[in-house]
Amino acid sequence: MDDVTAIAASIIQNTVSSSATTTNSFVSKYLSIFTNLALISAIIAFSIAQLIKFFLIRYQESRWDVKQLIGSGGMPSSHSATVTALAVAVGFEDGFGGTSFATAMIFACVVMHDALGVRLHAGRQAEVLNQIVFQLPAEHPLSDARPLRELIGHTPVQVLAGLILGLVTSVISCLVKAAVTQAW
């Protein structure tokens, strides 16, 4: 009878141990998103950049513009902040000599180049087109067309400010993660 009890106890212990491992695996698999330094750094950098734009518009134009919380264009570039924070955090996590960092860095360069080039010039063209449409006579079919968005690109200073914000955000996020990890 003792052999049967020992076998039963062993089976129960293995089942409980296996269940705990499965639970831990589930938790670590799906909740690890909350400890993903690259993702957290990028989200924080984006949020800070958008908040800065929101409060800058309030300061400069004495009005609240809620669209600034999600809109593109303006100071600093949230795109630059986001991709820089992402690339630097990937470098901290996986090493600056790896393929992951290289991919994130090239991605960041493409996004920032696009913000300076295509999007900046598209915004300037939208400004010119809006002026042309504004000067059309009232009877013209395009005279009451909705104006195009003019603020979609970034100046070099705005991109640089976003880059610096992303870098600082990623470094601080890495330091906080290291401190929290060490405290545990």
Coordinates of C-alpha atoms in Angstrom, one line a residue:
M1 CA 0.0 0.0 0.0
D2 CA 2.9 2.3 0.7
D3 CA 4.1 1.9 -2.9
V4 CA 0.7 3.0 -4.2
T5 CA 0.6 6.0 -1.9
A6 CA 4.2 7.0 -3.0
I7 CA 3.3 6.6 -6.7
A8 CA 0.0 8.6 -6.2
A9 CA 1.9 11.4 -4.3
S10 CA 4.6 11.4 -7.1
I11 CA 1.9 11.8 -9.8
I12 CA 0.1 14.6 -7.9
Q13 CA 3.4 16.4 -7.3
N14 CA 4.4 16.1 -10.9
T15 CA 0.9 17.3 -12.0
V16 CA 1.0 20.3 -9.6
S17 CA 4.6 21.1 -10.7
S18 CA 3.7 20.8 -14.4
S19 CA 0.6 23.0 -13.8
A20 CA 2.7 25.6 -12.1
T21 CA 5.2 25.6 -14.9
T22 CA 2.4 25.9 -17.4
T23 CA 0.9 28.8 -15.5
N24 CA 4.3 30.5 -15.2
S25 CA 4.9 29.9 -18.9
F26 CA 1.5 31.5 -19.7
V27 CA 2.2 34.5 -17.4
S28 CA 5.7 35.0 -18.7
K29 CA 4.6 34.6 -22.3
Y30 CA 1.6 37.0 -22.3
L31 CA 2.6 39.4 -19.5
S32 CA 6.2 39.9 -20.7
I33 CA 4.9 42.7 -22.9
F34 CA 4.8 44.8 -19.8
T35 CA 8.5 44.3 -19.2
N36 CA 9.5 44.8 -22.9
L37 CA 12.0 47.7 -22.6
A38 CA 11.8 48.6 -26.3
L39 CA 8.1 48.8 -26.4
I40 CA 7.7 50.7 -23.2
S41 CA 10.5 53.2 -24.2
A42 CA 8.8 53.8 -27.6
I43 CA 5.4 54.3 -26.1
I44 CA 6.7 56.6 -23.4
A45 CA 8.7 58.7 -25.9
F46 CA 5.7 59.0 -28.2
S47 CA 3.4 60.1 -25.3
I48 CA 5.9 62.7 -24.0
A49 CA 6.4 64.1 -27.5
Q50 CA 2.6 64.4 -28.0
L51 CA 2.2 66.0 -24.6
I52 CA 4.9 68.5 -25.3
K53 CA 3.2 69.5 -28.6
F54 CA -0.1 69.8 -26.8
F55 CA 1.3 72.2 -24.1
L56 CA 3.5 74.1 -26.6
I57 CA 0.4 75.0 -28.7
R58 CA -1.4 76.0 -25.5
Y59 CA 1.6 78.3 -24.6
Q60 CA 2.1 79.7 -28.1
E61 CA -1.5 80.2 -29.2
S62 CA -3.3 80.4 -25.9
R63 CA -5.7 77.7 -26.9
W64 CA -6.1 74.0 -26.2
D65 CA -5.8 71.8 -29.3
V66 CA -6.7 68.2 -28.4
K67 CA -5.8 67.1 -32.0
Q68 CA -2.1 67.7 -31.0
L69 CA -2.4 64.6 -28.7
I70 CA -2.6 62.3 -31.7
G71 CA -1.7 64.5 -34.7
S72 CA 1.5 64.4 -36.7
G73 CA 3.9 67.3 -37.4
G74 CA 5.1 69.9 -34.9
M75 CA 7.8 70.2 -32.2
P76 CA 9.2 67.7 -31.3
S77 CA 8.8 64.9 -33.8
S78 CA 7.0 62.1 -32.1
H79 CA 7.9 59.8 -35.0
S80 CA 11.6 60.5 -34.4
A81 CA 11.2 60.1 -30.6
T82 CA 9.4 56.8 -31.0
V83 CA 11.8 55.1 -33.4
T84 CA 14.9 56.4 -31.7
A85 CA 13.7 55.1 -28.3
L86 CA 12.9 51.8 -29.9
A87 CA 16.3 51.5 -31.6
V88 CA 18.3 52.5 -28.5
A89 CA 16.2 50.2 -26.2
V90 CA 16.8 47.3 -28.7
G91 CA 20.5 48.1 -28.5
F92 CA 20.4 48.0 -24.7
E93 CA 18.5 44.7 -24.6
D94 CA 20.0 42.7 -27.5
G95 CA 23.4 44.5 -27.9
F96 CA 24.4 47.2 -30.3
G97 CA 26.3 44.8 -32.6
G98 CA 23.3 42.6 -33.4
T99 CA 20.9 42.3 -36.3
S100 CA 18.0 43.5 -34.2
F101 CA 19.7 46.8 -33.4
A102 CA 20.7 47.2 -37.1
T103 CA 17.2 46.6 -38.2
A104 CA 15.7 49.1 -35.7
M105 CA 18.4 51.7 -36.5
I106 CA 17.7 51.5 -40.3
F107 CA 14.0 51.7 -39.6
A108 CA 14.6 54.8 -37.4
C109 CA 16.7 56.5 -40.1
V110 CA 14.1 55.8 -42.8
V111 CA 11.3 57.2 -40.6
M112 CA 13.3 60.4 -39.8
H113 CA 14.4 60.9 -43.4
D114 CA 10.7 60.6 -44.5
A115 CA 9.7 63.1 -41.9
L116 CA 12.3 65.6 -43.2
G117 CA 11.7 64.9 -46.9
V118 CA 8.5 63.6 -48.3
R119 CA 6.2 64.6 -45.4
L120 CA 7.8 68.1 -45.0
H121 CA 7.4 68.9 -48.7
A122 CA 3.9 67.4 -48.9
G123 CA 3.0 69.9 -46.1
R124 CA 4.5 72.8 -47.9
Q125 CA 2.6 71.8 -51.1
A126 CA -0.6 71.6 -49.1
E127 CA 0.0 75.1 -47.9
V128 CA 0.4 76.4 -51.5
L129 CA -2.6 74.5 -52.7
N130 CA -4.7 75.9 -49.8
Q131 CA -3.7 79.5 -50.8
I132 CA -4.6 78.8 -54.4
V133 CA -8.1 77.4 -53.4
F134 CA -8.6 80.3 -51.0
Q135 CA -8.2 82.8 -53.9
L136 CA -10.6 81.0 -56.2
P137 CA -13.9 82.8 -57.0
A138 CA -16.9 81.7 -54.9
E139 CA -18.6 80.1 -58.0
H140 CA -15.6 77.8 -58.7
P141 CA -16.4 74.2 -57.7
L142 CA -13.3 73.9 -55.5
S143 CA -13.8 77.2 -53.7
D144 CA -15.5 75.5 -50.7
A145 CA -13.2 72.5 -50.7
R146 CA -11.9 71.5 -47.2
P147 CA -8.3 72.7 -46.6
L148 CA -5.5 70.2 -46.8
R149 CA -3.5 69.5 -43.7
E150 CA -0.3 71.6 -43.8
L151 CA 1.5 70.4 -40.7
I152 CA 2.5 66.8 -41.6
G153 CA 6.3 67.0 -41.8
H154 CA 9.1 68.2 -39.7
T155 CA 12.0 70.6 -39.8
P156 CA 15.5 69.4 -39.0
V157 CA 15.3 70.9 -35.5
Q158 CA 12.0 69.1 -34.8
V159 CA 13.5 65.8 -35.9
L160 CA 16.6 66.4 -33.8
A161 CA 14.5 67.3 -30.8
G162 CA 12.5 64.1 -31.2
L163 CA 15.8 62.1 -31.6
I164 CA 17.1 63.5 -28.4
L165 CA 13.8 62.9 -26.6
G166 CA 13.8 59.3 -27.7
L167 CA 17.4 58.8 -26.7
V168 CA 16.9 60.3 -23.2
T169 CA 13.7 58.3 -22.7
S170 CA 15.3 55.1 -23.7
V171 CA 18.3 55.6 -21.4
I172 CA 16.1 56.5 -18.4
S173 CA 13.8 53.5 -19.1
C174 CA 16.8 51.3 -19.2
L175 CA 18.2 52.7 -15.9
V176 CA 14.7 52.4 -14.2
K177 CA 14.4 48.8 -15.4
A178 CA 17.9 48.0 -14.1
A179 CA 17.1 49.6 -10.7
V180 CA 13.8 47.7 -10.4
T181 CA 15.4 44.4 -11.5
Q182 CA 18.2 44.9 -9.0
A183 CA 15.8 45.7 -6.2
W184 CA 13.9 42.5 -6.7

